[in-house]
Coordinates of C-alpha atoms in Angstrom, one line a residue:
Chain A
M1 CA -44.7 48.7 20.3
I2 CA -40.9 49.0 20.0
L3 CA -40.5 46.4 22.6
Q4 CA -42.9 44.2 20.8
V5 CA -40.9 44.6 17.5
C6 CA -37.7 43.9 19.3
F7 CA -39.1 40.8 20.8
S8 CA -40.5 39.6 17.5
L9 CA -37.1 40.2 15.9
Y10 CA -35.4 38.4 18.7
A11 CA -37.8 35.5 18.3
A12 CA -37.3 35.4 14.6
L13 CA -33.5 35.4 15.0
A14 CA -33.7 32.7 17.6
A15 CA -35.8 30.6 15.3
D16 CA -33.4 31.2 12.4
A17 CA -30.5 30.4 14.7
G18 CA -32.2 27.1 15.7
A19 CA -32.8 26.3 12.0
A20 CA -29.1 27.0 11.1
A21 CA -27.6 25.0 13.9
P22 CA -25.7 22.1 12.4
P23 CA -27.5 18.8 12.9
Q24 CA -25.9 16.2 15.1
D25 CA -23.9 13.6 13.2
P26 CA -26.0 10.5 13.2
T27 CA -24.7 7.7 15.4
P28 CA -23.1 5.1 13.2
P29 CA -23.9 1.4 13.7
Q30 CA -21.3 -0.6 15.6
G31 CA -18.1 -1.0 13.6
M32 CA -18.9 1.8 11.2
V33 CA -18.0 5.5 10.8
F34 CA -20.0 8.5 9.6
V35 CA -18.9 10.2 6.4
P36 CA -20.7 13.5 5.9
A37 CA -22.2 14.7 2.6
G38 CA -20.3 17.1 0.5
E39 CA -17.6 17.8 -2.0
F40 CA -14.0 16.5 -2.0
I41 CA -11.0 16.4 -4.2
M42 CA -11.0 13.2 -6.3
G43 CA -8.4 11.7 -8.7
S44 CA -4.9 12.8 -9.4
N45 CA -3.0 14.4 -12.2
V46 CA 0.3 12.7 -11.4
G47 CA -0.8 9.1 -11.0
D48 CA -2.0 6.8 -13.7
A49 CA -3.8 8.2 -16.6
D50 CA -7.1 6.7 -15.4
E51 CA -6.9 8.8 -12.2
S52 CA -7.1 12.1 -14.2
P53 CA -8.3 14.7 -14.3
Q54 CA -8.2 15.6 -10.6
H55 CA -11.7 17.0 -10.0
V56 CA -14.2 18.0 -7.4
A57 CA -16.7 15.2 -6.7
S58 CA -19.4 14.9 -4.1
T59 CA -21.3 12.2 -2.2
G60 CA -24.2 12.0 0.1
A61 CA -23.7 11.1 3.7
F62 CA -23.2 7.5 4.5
F63 CA -21.8 5.1 7.1
M64 CA -18.7 3.0 6.2
D65 CA -17.1 0.0 7.9
A66 CA -14.1 1.1 9.9
F67 CA -12.3 -2.1 9.0
E68 CA -12.3 -4.6 6.1
V69 CA -14.6 -7.6 6.4
S70 CA -12.7 -10.4 8.1
N71 CA -12.5 -14.1 7.5
A72 CA -14.5 -14.7 10.6
D73 CA -17.2 -12.2 9.5
F74 CA -17.5 -13.8 6.1
K75 CA -17.7 -17.3 7.5
T76 CA -20.9 -16.3 9.4
F77 CA -22.4 -15.7 6.0
D78 CA -20.9 -18.6 4.1
P79 CA -20.1 -21.6 6.4
N80 CA -18.2 -23.3 3.6
F81 CA -15.8 -20.4 3.3
S82 CA -12.3 -21.6 4.2
Y83 CA -9.1 -19.7 5.2
P84 CA -5.8 -20.4 6.8
E85 CA -5.8 -21.4 10.4
A86 CA -5.4 -18.6 13.0
Q87 CA -6.4 -15.9 10.5
D88 CA -9.9 -15.1 11.8
N89 CA -9.0 -11.4 11.9
F90 CA -7.5 -11.2 8.4
P91 CA -9.3 -9.7 5.4
A92 CA -11.6 -12.1 3.7
I93 CA -10.2 -12.7 0.2
V94 CA -13.2 -13.0 -2.1
T95 CA -14.5 -12.2 -5.5
W96 CA -16.7 -9.2 -6.2
D97 CA -19.7 -11.5 -6.5
Q98 CA -19.1 -12.9 -3.1
A99 CA -18.5 -9.5 -1.6
K100 CA -21.7 -8.1 -3.0
A101 CA -23.7 -11.1 -1.7
Y102 CA -22.2 -10.7 1.8
A103 CA -23.0 -7.0 1.8
K104 CA -26.6 -7.6 0.9
H105 CA -26.9 -10.3 3.5
V106 CA -25.9 -7.9 6.3
G107 CA -28.1 -5.1 5.1
K108 CA -25.4 -3.1 3.6
R109 CA -23.8 -2.6 0.1
L110 CA -20.5 -2.1 -1.5
P111 CA -19.3 1.5 -1.8
T112 CA -19.0 3.3 -5.1
E113 CA -15.4 4.2 -5.8
T114 CA -16.4 7.8 -5.2
E115 CA -17.6 7.0 -1.7
W116 CA -14.5 4.8 -1.1
E117 CA -12.1 7.6 -2.1
K118 CA -13.9 10.2 0.0
A119 CA -13.9 7.9 3.0
S120 CA -10.2 7.3 2.4
R121 CA -8.8 10.8 1.8
G122 CA -11.4 13.2 3.2
V123 CA -11.8 16.5 1.4
D124 CA -8.3 17.8 1.1
G125 CA -6.8 15.7 -1.7
R126 CA -4.2 14.0 0.4
I127 CA -2.2 11.2 -1.1
F128 CA -2.6 8.6 1.6
P129 CA -5.4 8.3 4.3
W130 CA -3.1 9.8 6.9
G131 CA -1.4 12.4 4.8
D132 CA 1.2 12.8 2.0
T133 CA 4.2 10.7 3.2
Y134 CA 4.6 7.0 3.3
D135 CA 5.9 5.0 6.2
P136 CA 5.9 1.2 6.5
S137 CA 4.6 1.4 10.0
Y138 CA 1.4 2.9 8.6
V139 CA 0.4 -0.2 6.7
Q140 CA 0.2 -4.0 7.1
Y141 CA 3.7 -4.5 5.9
D142 CA 3.3 -8.2 5.1
E143 CA 0.7 -10.9 5.3
S144 CA 1.6 -11.7 8.9
Q145 CA -0.3 -8.7 10.1
G146 CA -4.1 -8.9 10.4
I147 CA -6.8 -6.2 10.3
G148 CA -6.0 -3.2 12.4
E149 CA -2.6 -4.5 13.3
T150 CA -0.4 -1.9 11.7
I151 CA 2.2 -0.4 14.0
A152 CA 1.1 3.2 13.9
K153 CA -2.6 2.5 13.3
P154 CA -3.3 5.7 11.3
Q155 CA -7.0 6.5 10.5
S156 CA -8.5 8.1 7.5
P157 CA -10.1 11.6 8.2
Y158 CA -13.4 9.9 9.1
G159 CA -11.9 7.0 11.2
C160 CA -11.4 4.1 8.8
F161 CA -8.4 1.8 9.2
D162 CA -6.3 -0.1 6.7
M163 CA -7.5 1.8 3.6
A164 CA -3.9 1.7 2.3
G165 CA -2.4 -1.8 2.1
G166 CA -3.9 -4.9 3.6
A167 CA -6.2 -6.2 0.9
M168 CA -7.3 -4.1 -2.1
E169 CA -11.0 -3.5 -1.7
W170 CA -13.9 -4.1 -4.1
T171 CA -16.2 -1.2 -5.0
S172 CA -19.5 -1.4 -6.8
S173 CA -18.3 0.7 -9.7
W174 CA -17.5 -0.4 -13.2
Y175 CA -14.1 0.6 -14.5
Q176 CA -15.0 3.7 -16.5
P177 CA -13.1 6.8 -17.4
Y178 CA -13.7 9.9 -15.3
A179 CA -15.5 12.8 -17.1
G180 CA -13.0 14.7 -19.1
N181 CA -10.5 11.9 -19.3
T182 CA -9.5 11.5 -23.0
V183 CA -6.9 8.7 -22.6
A184 CA -8.3 5.6 -24.4
C185 CA -8.2 2.2 -22.7
D186 CA -9.7 -1.0 -24.0
S187 CA -10.4 -2.1 -20.4
Y188 CA -13.1 0.6 -19.8
G189 CA -16.7 -0.4 -20.0
E190 CA -18.9 -2.7 -18.0
K191 CA -16.4 -5.6 -17.9
F192 CA -14.3 -4.9 -14.8
R193 CA -15.0 -3.7 -11.3
V194 CA -12.8 -1.2 -9.6
L195 CA -10.7 -2.1 -6.6
R196 CA -9.0 0.5 -4.3
G197 CA -6.3 0.7 -1.6
G198 CA -3.6 -1.6 -2.9
T199 CA -2.2 -4.6 -1.0
T200 CA 0.7 -5.3 1.2
F201 CA 2.3 -6.9 -1.8
N202 CA 2.3 -3.8 -3.9
D203 CA 4.5 -0.8 -4.3
Q204 CA 3.2 2.2 -2.3
F205 CA 2.2 3.8 -5.6
H206 CA -0.8 1.4 -5.5
M207 CA -1.7 2.3 -1.9
R208 CA -2.6 5.9 -2.8
C209 CA -6.2 7.0 -2.2
S210 CA -6.7 7.9 -5.8
H211 CA -5.2 4.7 -7.3
R212 CA -7.6 2.5 -9.4
F213 CA -7.2 -1.2 -10.1
Y214 CA -9.7 -3.4 -11.9
L215 CA -10.5 -7.1 -12.2
P216 CA -13.4 -9.2 -13.5
P217 CA -16.1 -9.6 -10.9
N218 CA -16.0 -13.4 -10.8
T219 CA -12.3 -14.0 -9.8
T220 CA -9.7 -12.8 -7.4
S221 CA -7.1 -13.7 -10.1
N222 CA -4.8 -14.6 -7.2
Y223 CA -4.7 -11.0 -5.9
R224 CA -5.6 -10.2 -2.3
T225 CA -9.1 -8.8 -3.0
G226 CA -11.1 -7.9 0.1
F227 CA -13.8 -5.4 0.8
R228 CA -15.7 -3.3 3.3
C229 CA -19.3 -2.2 3.2
V230 CA -21.3 1.0 3.4
K231 CA -24.8 1.6 4.8
D232 CA -27.2 4.3 3.6
I233 CA -28.5 6.8 6.2
G234 CA -32.2 7.2 6.7
Chain B
M1 CA 6.1 -12.2 0.7
K2 CA 5.1 -14.2 -2.3
Q3 CA 2.7 -16.9 -1.2
W4 CA 1.5 -19.0 -4.0
A5 CA -0.4 -21.1 -1.6
A6 CA -2.5 -22.7 -4.3
I7 CA 0.3 -24.6 -5.9
A8 CA 2.0 -27.8 -4.8
V9 CA 0.8 -29.8 -1.9
L10 CA 3.6 -32.3 -1.5
C11 CA 7.3 -32.0 -2.0
V12 CA 9.4 -35.2 -1.9
F13 CA 13.0 -35.0 -2.8
A14 CA 14.4 -37.7 -5.0
D15 CA 17.2 -38.2 -7.3
L16 CA 16.2 -39.5 -10.7
A17 CA 16.8 -39.3 -14.4
T18 CA 14.2 -39.1 -17.1
A19 CA 13.9 -38.1 -20.7
Q20 CA 15.0 -34.5 -20.3
K21 CA 17.4 -33.1 -22.8
V22 CA 20.2 -33.0 -20.3
N23 CA 20.2 -35.4 -17.4
E24 CA 23.8 -35.5 -16.1
F25 CA 24.4 -33.8 -12.8
P26 CA 27.8 -33.0 -11.3
K27 CA 28.9 -34.7 -8.1
R28 CA 29.1 -32.6 -5.0
D29 CA 32.8 -33.1 -4.8
D30 CA 33.6 -32.2 -8.4
P31 CA 35.8 -29.1 -8.7
L32 CA 33.8 -25.8 -8.9
H33 CA 34.7 -25.2 -12.5
V34 CA 33.3 -28.7 -13.4
R35 CA 30.2 -28.1 -11.5
V36 CA 29.6 -24.8 -13.1
A37 CA 30.2 -26.2 -16.6
M38 CA 27.7 -29.0 -16.0
F39 CA 25.1 -26.7 -14.6
E40 CA 25.5 -24.5 -17.6
E41 CA 24.7 -27.5 -19.8
L42 CA 21.7 -28.4 -17.6
M43 CA 20.4 -24.8 -17.8
Q44 CA 20.9 -24.5 -21.6
G45 CA 19.3 -27.9 -22.3
N46 CA 16.4 -27.9 -19.9
H47 CA 15.7 -24.3 -19.0
W48 CA 16.2 -22.2 -22.1
N49 CA 12.8 -21.7 -23.6
E50 CA 13.5 -20.2 -27.0
D51 CA 16.6 -18.8 -25.2
V52 CA 14.5 -17.1 -22.4
V53 CA 15.8 -18.6 -19.1
M54 CA 13.1 -20.2 -17.1
P55 CA 14.0 -20.2 -13.4
D56 CA 11.9 -23.3 -12.4
I57 CA 10.6 -26.0 -14.7
I58 CA 8.1 -28.8 -14.3
F59 CA 8.2 -31.8 -16.5
P60 CA 5.4 -34.1 -17.6
P61 CA 2.2 -32.4 -16.5
A62 CA 2.4 -30.3 -19.6
G63 CA 3.4 -33.3 -21.7
E64 CA 5.9 -31.3 -23.7
D65 CA 9.4 -32.0 -24.9
R66 CA 10.6 -28.5 -24.1
P67 CA 10.3 -26.3 -21.0
L68 CA 6.9 -24.7 -20.8
V69 CA 5.5 -25.0 -17.4
G70 CA 6.8 -23.6 -14.2
N71 CA 7.2 -20.6 -12.0
Q72 CA 7.9 -18.3 -14.9
E73 CA 7.2 -14.7 -13.7
D74 CA 10.9 -14.1 -13.2
A75 CA 12.1 -15.5 -16.5
T76 CA 13.0 -12.1 -17.9
G77 CA 15.2 -11.4 -14.9
H78 CA 17.0 -14.7 -15.1
T79 CA 17.6 -14.0 -18.8
G80 CA 19.1 -10.6 -18.0
V81 CA 21.4 -12.0 -15.3
T82 CA 22.5 -14.9 -17.5
L83 CA 23.2 -12.4 -20.2
A84 CA 25.5 -10.6 -17.8
A85 CA 27.1 -13.9 -16.8
Y86 CA 27.9 -14.8 -20.4
A87 CA 29.3 -11.3 -21.1
Y88 CA 31.7 -11.8 -18.2
K89 CA 32.4 -15.3 -19.4
Y90 CA 33.3 -14.2 -22.9
A91 CA 35.5 -11.4 -21.5
V92 CA 37.4 -14.2 -19.7
T93 CA 37.5 -16.9 -22.3
Q94 CA 37.3 -15.0 -25.6
D95 CA 35.6 -18.1 -26.9
L96 CA 33.3 -17.2 -29.7
Q97 CA 30.8 -19.9 -28.6
D98 CA 30.3 -17.9 -25.4
R99 CA 29.8 -14.8 -27.4
T100 CA 27.2 -16.6 -29.5
L101 CA 25.4 -17.6 -26.3
A102 CA 25.3 -14.0 -25.2
D103 CA 24.0 -13.0 -28.6
R104 CA 21.2 -15.6 -28.3
L105 CA 20.2 -14.2 -24.9
M106 CA 20.1 -10.7 -26.3
E107 CA 17.9 -11.9 -29.1
A108 CA 15.6 -13.5 -26.4
V109 CA 15.4 -10.1 -24.7
L110 CA 14.2 -8.7 -28.0
T111 CA 11.6 -11.5 -28.4
L112 CA 10.3 -10.7 -24.9
E113 CA 9.6 -7.2 -26.2
R114 CA 8.3 -8.2 -29.6
V115 CA 5.7 -10.6 -28.2
T116 CA 4.0 -7.7 -26.4
G117 CA 3.5 -5.7 -29.6
V118 CA 4.4 -2.5 -27.9
P119 CA 8.0 -1.1 -28.3
G120 CA 9.6 -0.8 -24.8
V121 CA 7.0 -3.0 -23.1
M122 CA 8.5 -6.2 -21.9
A123 CA 6.9 -9.6 -21.1
R124 CA 7.9 -11.4 -17.9
T125 CA 7.9 -14.6 -20.0
F126 CA 6.2 -16.2 -23.0
N127 CA 5.2 -19.6 -24.2
R128 CA 4.5 -21.0 -27.7
V129 CA 1.0 -22.3 -27.1
D130 CA -2.4 -21.6 -28.6
E131 CA -4.4 -21.8 -25.4
P132 CA -3.8 -21.2 -21.7
L133 CA -1.7 -23.7 -19.9
W134 CA -2.9 -25.0 -16.5
H135 CA -0.2 -23.2 -14.6
E136 CA -1.4 -19.8 -15.7
Q137 CA -4.2 -20.3 -13.2
V138 CA -1.8 -21.3 -10.4
Y139 CA 1.3 -19.2 -10.6
F140 CA 1.4 -15.4 -10.3
F141 CA -1.7 -13.5 -11.5
P142 CA -3.8 -15.2 -14.2
S143 CA -5.1 -12.0 -15.5
E144 CA -1.6 -11.0 -16.6
W145 CA -1.4 -13.6 -19.3
H146 CA -2.3 -12.4 -22.8
Q147 CA -2.5 -13.8 -26.3
S148 CA 0.1 -12.2 -28.5
T149 CA -1.1 -10.2 -31.5
T150 CA 2.3 -9.7 -33.0
M151 CA 3.5 -13.3 -32.6
P152 CA 0.5 -15.6 -33.3
G153 CA 0.5 -18.8 -31.3
Y154 CA 2.3 -17.2 -28.3
R155 CA 1.0 -16.3 -24.9
W156 CA 2.9 -13.8 -22.8
Q157 CA 2.8 -12.5 -19.2
G158 CA 2.8 -8.8 -18.4
D159 CA 3.2 -6.6 -15.3
L160 CA 6.9 -6.2 -15.4
S161 CA 8.4 -5.0 -12.1
S162 CA 11.3 -2.8 -11.1
D163 CA 13.6 -5.8 -10.4
K164 CA 13.3 -6.8 -14.1
F165 CA 14.1 -3.2 -15.1
V166 CA 17.3 -3.6 -13.1
D167 CA 18.0 -7.2 -14.4
L168 CA 17.6 -6.0 -18.0
T169 CA 19.6 -2.8 -17.8
Y170 CA 22.4 -4.6 -15.9
G171 CA 22.5 -7.6 -18.3
V172 CA 22.4 -5.5 -21.5
S173 CA 25.0 -3.0 -20.2
K174 CA 27.5 -5.8 -19.5
Y175 CA 26.7 -7.4 -22.9
W176 CA 27.3 -4.1 -24.6
E177 CA 30.6 -3.5 -22.7
L178 CA 32.1 -7.0 -22.8
A179 CA 30.6 -9.2 -25.5
A180 CA 28.7 -7.5 -28.3
D181 CA 30.3 -6.8 -31.6
G182 CA 29.6 -3.5 -33.5
K183 CA 26.3 -4.7 -34.9
H184 CA 25.1 -6.2 -31.7
K185 CA 26.1 -3.1 -29.7
Q186 CA 23.7 -1.1 -31.8
V187 CA 21.0 -3.7 -31.2
A188 CA 21.6 -3.5 -27.5
A189 CA 21.6 0.3 -27.5
D190 CA 18.4 0.5 -29.5
F191 CA 16.7 -1.8 -27.1
I192 CA 17.8 0.2 -24.1
D193 CA 16.6 3.4 -25.8
R194 CA 13.1 1.9 -26.3
F195 CA 12.9 0.3 -22.9
V196 CA 14.3 3.0 -20.6
G197 CA 13.0 5.7 -23.0
R198 CA 9.4 4.5 -22.5
C199 CA 9.9 4.6 -18.7
V200 CA 11.2 8.2 -18.9
D201 CA 8.3 9.2 -21.2
H202 CA 5.9 8.0 -18.5
N203 CA 7.4 10.1 -15.7
F204 CA 9.7 7.3 -14.6
R205 CA 7.2 4.5 -14.3
L206 CA 6.9 1.1 -15.9
V207 CA 3.6 1.3 -17.7
D208 CA 2.0 -1.8 -19.1
F209 CA 0.2 -2.1 -22.4
D210 CA -3.1 -1.0 -20.8
G211 CA -1.6 2.3 -19.6
K212 CA -1.4 1.3 -15.9
T213 CA 1.7 1.5 -13.8
T214 CA 2.7 -2.1 -13.1
L215 CA 2.5 -3.4 -9.5
W216 CA 6.1 -2.7 -8.8
G217 CA 7.1 -0.3 -11.5
N218 CA 7.3 3.0 -9.6
F219 CA 10.4 5.2 -9.9
C220 CA 8.4 8.4 -10.1
P221 CA 9.8 11.6 -8.6
D222 CA 6.4 13.2 -8.2
L223 CA 5.0 10.4 -6.0
P224 CA 6.2 8.5 -3.0
H225 CA 8.6 5.8 -3.9
E226 CA 11.3 3.6 -2.3
N227 CA 14.8 5.0 -2.0
L228 CA 16.1 1.9 -3.7
N229 CA 14.0 2.6 -6.7
A230 CA 15.6 6.1 -7.0
M231 CA 19.0 4.4 -7.2
E232 CA 17.8 1.9 -9.7
M233 CA 16.5 4.6 -12.0
L234 CA 19.8 6.5 -11.7
A235 CA 21.6 3.3 -12.8
G236 CA 19.2 2.7 -15.7
L237 CA 19.6 6.3 -16.9
K238 CA 23.4 6.1 -16.6
T239 CA 23.4 2.9 -18.7
A240 CA 21.0 4.4 -21.2
Y241 CA 23.3 7.4 -21.7
R242 CA 26.4 5.3 -21.9
L243 CA 24.9 3.0 -24.6
T244 CA 22.9 5.5 -26.7
G245 CA 24.8 8.7 -26.1
K246 CA 21.5 10.6 -26.1
D247 CA 21.5 13.8 -24.0
R248 CA 17.9 13.1 -22.8
Y249 CA 19.2 10.4 -20.5
R250 CA 22.0 12.6 -19.1
E251 CA 19.6 15.4 -18.6
A252 CA 17.1 13.1 -16.9
Y253 CA 19.8 11.8 -14.6
E254 CA 20.9 15.3 -13.6
R255 CA 17.4 16.5 -13.1
L256 CA 16.6 13.6 -10.8
I257 CA 19.6 14.5 -8.8
K258 CA 19.4 18.3 -8.8
K259 CA 15.7 18.7 -8.4
Y260 CA 14.6 15.5 -6.6
H261 CA 17.8 14.5 -4.8
Y262 CA 17.9 10.9 -6.0
D263 CA 21.5 10.8 -5.1
E264 CA 20.7 11.4 -1.4
E265 CA 18.0 8.7 -1.7
A266 CA 20.6 6.3 -3.1
I267 CA 22.7 6.7 0.0
M268 CA 19.8 5.6 2.1
A269 CA 18.7 2.8 -0.3
R270 CA 19.4 0.0 2.2
R271 CA 16.9 -0.2 5.0
L272 CA 18.9 -1.4 8.1
W273 CA 16.2 -1.9 10.6
P274 CA 13.9 -3.4 11.5
E275 CA 14.7 -6.8 9.9
M276 CA 11.0 -7.4 8.9
W277 CA 11.2 -4.3 6.6
T278 CA 14.2 -5.6 4.7
V279 CA 13.6 -7.7 1.6
P280 CA 16.3 -10.2 0.7
W281 CA 16.2 -9.7 -3.0
D282 CA 16.4 -5.9 -2.7
D283 CA 20.1 -6.4 -2.0
E284 CA 20.5 -8.1 -5.4
L285 CA 18.8 -5.2 -7.1
A286 CA 21.1 -2.7 -5.4
S287 CA 24.1 -4.8 -6.3
K288 CA 23.2 -4.7 -10.0
S289 CA 22.6 -1.0 -9.8
F290 CA 26.1 -0.5 -8.3
C291 CA 27.5 -2.5 -11.2
Q292 CA 26.1 0.2 -13.5
L293 CA 26.7 3.3 -11.4
M294 CA 30.3 2.6 -10.2
P295 CA 31.9 2.0 -13.6
Y296 CA 30.0 4.8 -15.3
E297 CA 30.0 7.6 -12.8
T298 CA 33.0 9.9 -13.0
D299 CA 31.9 12.8 -10.8
P300 CA 33.9 12.4 -7.6
A301 CA 31.1 13.7 -5.4
L302 CA 28.5 11.3 -6.8
R303 CA 31.0 8.4 -6.8
N304 CA 31.5 9.2 -3.1
K305 CA 27.8 9.1 -2.4
Y306 CA 27.4 5.8 -4.2
T307 CA 30.4 4.4 -2.3
M308 CA 28.8 5.5 1.0
S309 CA 25.6 3.7 0.0
L310 CA 27.7 0.6 -0.8
H311 CA 29.3 0.8 2.6
R312 CA 25.9 0.8 4.1
Y313 CA 25.2 -2.4 2.3
G314 CA 28.6 -3.8 3.3
F315 CA 27.6 -3.2 6.9
A316 CA 24.4 -5.1 6.5
W317 CA 26.2 -8.0 4.7
K318 CA 28.8 -8.5 7.4
S319 CA 26.5 -10.8 9.3
N320 CA 25.6 -12.9 6.2
E321 CA 25.9 -16.6 6.6
Y322 CA 25.7 -17.4 2.9
Q323 CA 22.4 -19.2 3.1
R324 CA 21.6 -18.2 -0.5
S325 CA 23.7 -18.2 -3.6
E326 CA 23.2 -14.5 -4.3
Q327 CA 24.8 -13.7 -0.9
L328 CA 28.1 -15.0 -2.3
W329 CA 28.1 -12.3 -4.9
Y330 CA 27.9 -9.4 -2.4
P331 CA 31.4 -9.7 -0.9
M332 CA 32.9 -9.8 -4.4
L333 CA 30.9 -6.7 -5.4
Y334 CA 31.9 -4.9 -2.3
Q335 CA 35.6 -5.7 -2.7
A336 CA 35.5 -4.8 -6.4
F337 CA 33.8 -1.4 -6.0
A338 CA 34.5 -0.3 -2.4
G339 CA 38.0 -1.8 -2.2
V340 CA 37.4 -3.4 1.1
D341 CA 39.1 -6.8 1.5
V342 CA 36.2 -9.1 2.6
L343 CA 36.9 -12.3 0.7
D344 CA 38.0 -14.3 3.6
A345 CA 38.4 -18.1 4.1
K346 CA 34.8 -18.4 5.1
W347 CA 33.7 -16.9 1.8
Q348 CA 36.2 -19.0 -0.2
E349 CA 34.9 -22.2 1.5
A350 CA 31.3 -21.2 0.7
M351 CA 32.0 -20.3 -2.9
R352 CA 33.9 -23.5 -3.5
A353 CA 31.0 -25.5 -2.1
Q354 CA 28.3 -23.7 -4.1
W355 CA 25.7 -25.8 -5.8
G356 CA 23.1 -25.2 -8.5
F357 CA 20.0 -27.3 -8.0
D358 CA 18.6 -30.8 -7.5
R359 CA 15.9 -32.5 -9.5
V360 CA 13.0 -33.2 -7.1
K361 CA 9.7 -35.1 -7.4
R362 CA 6.6 -33.2 -6.4
T363 CA 2.8 -33.7 -6.5
F364 CA 0.9 -30.8 -8.1
N365 CA -2.8 -29.8 -8.0
V366 CA -3.4 -29.3 -11.7
P367 CA -6.6 -27.5 -12.7
Q368 CA -8.6 -29.2 -15.4
K369 CA -10.7 -27.7 -18.1
D370 CA -13.9 -29.0 -16.5
G371 CA -13.1 -27.1 -13.3
T372 CA -11.9 -30.1 -11.3
V373 CA -8.4 -30.5 -9.9
K374 CA -6.3 -33.5 -10.6
Q375 CA -3.2 -34.5 -8.6
M376 CA -0.2 -35.2 -10.8
E377 CA 3.2 -36.3 -9.8
S378 CA 6.0 -34.7 -11.6
E379 CA 9.6 -33.6 -11.5
E380 CA 10.9 -30.1 -10.9
E381 CA 14.2 -28.3 -11.3
G382 CA 15.2 -25.1 -9.7
N383 CA 18.0 -23.0 -11.4
A384 CA 21.7 -22.3 -11.3
T385 CA 21.5 -18.7 -12.5
D386 CA 23.2 -17.3 -9.4
L387 CA 25.9 -20.0 -9.4
I388 CA 26.8 -19.3 -13.1
H389 CA 26.6 -15.5 -12.6
N390 CA 28.7 -15.6 -9.4
Y391 CA 31.3 -17.8 -11.0
W392 CA 31.9 -15.7 -14.1
F393 CA 31.7 -12.4 -12.2
G394 CA 34.4 -13.8 -9.8
R395 CA 36.5 -15.0 -12.6
Y396 CA 36.2 -11.7 -14.5
Y397 CA 37.3 -9.7 -11.4
G398 CA 40.0 -12.3 -10.5
F399 CA 38.5 -13.4 -7.2
I400 CA 37.9 -17.0 -8.3
D401 CA 40.8 -19.3 -9.1
P402 CA 40.2 -21.1 -12.4
Q403 CA 41.6 -24.3 -10.7
W404 CA 38.9 -24.3 -8.0

């Protein structure tokens, strides 16, 4: 009897242990990385007013492109898309409308700005995708460098490249204040889409993970506006 | 790094004269002082847009009789540097007409503030027009143009950058020191109080009218920033304290040094290597900062640090071949503030050969209201801002012979 109880207990524990075992990370599609579900530190209290308040946000799990969509990628979707010679592997500079259409075409979507920020800085509130200090070797310093061609090639915590500098990246989010932000701004509303990551042409202030930029969806306004996509899991 | 690839497609040099206000150019072999005087006339006649100095102007596509269209995003900077130039000039000539020109430039600085409608927020440029001009879609960033609410019938361009912060504090400080009378000294001091004060209030950032830090407006001690920007902010604060006498600027200066070590960052402001990480115009910004820090700083330890920084620049400038006008300024500055004799025969030859600009004919792709693009041939002038500034700086410090 005692033996039977012990065996039953062992069997129950073993079953529990099996249930508690962390699931294997799903294998990302080629060119994408896995970003797990969960909370992370979003925003900043020392950046622009629209980055505040720093708060805890959460996302579901998703896959994200490891690199920005390139000119060559985009041309497979839009054969009329033109770009400078010998820049196949440079970020495609497009409007939000173009970016959204591409993402749909390849069975993906644009990230929300919450997803973008989590993929960029992980859970620990770091300033840049690689940590808290800036170095020119970590970013595409000028427009002679293409995708993935930084000197140091730092990755975000989940394995994304070029999330600081390069091209600023479109997200699906409208430019709205965060909950608890009381600083008025005429630009808030459903007029502008948020871009993240800054460009090579900006001060490093704009390359911080928490920095927000905004533009109308139908124009690049001469900025270097690129994008990367996400894909839902399951 | 600026690549305004969308603009001109053809560039054909030509010498020609048209119905511009001033059309007489100097000859290449005219004496330097004659060339400078004639380029001053050309700039005042063709480039001063309600006394804001436009660096590049394009003629007939706009069909206007005054400068309106061109590469304007640096107009505030050229206005600040020209203000410094006329302050030096007045100090040399004591001619009241030169002081009047400096007063007009100071008033233009105030208009660049007034047009934005927010005290301390500066426009990069403005135009007296009721609707967008075609070049707004071509140059710089179209979304930075705004219709003025405080000056009806004007459009202005935002997103001021750190280099304009330097140009303005430099120009206004020299105006205050060398040219302004008592009334205008107060005007200049009040402006600096609003402009630098707003930056201090926003934790040492240039914040545009929408509350966002501008693309290149970061001097913030709590966030990563360039060493050069640290030195620029020290210079701006030193100027603000000198002109206003307000303790808040002295305290901010001391705080940035004691808590955030901006003086140490100033020493390392010049990036020496690799070459691809150096930006040519950063040396101009540093030079203007030295022109504020060196005359104003009296603490020997800090003066020593700024001199060390200047030596670092001097090392980098040794290999200069004077390919650009501003490079002719650096040796004068180095000799004036570091006491190193670098104005050799090579420099004298280059200075005496200095030129302003040519008038060229170009073909532009001009966006039309119906969405099409029309090719138009026009004329374009660059600018002589550096020539005029170099000349009067050199005259003021005694490096340039009036007979040259």
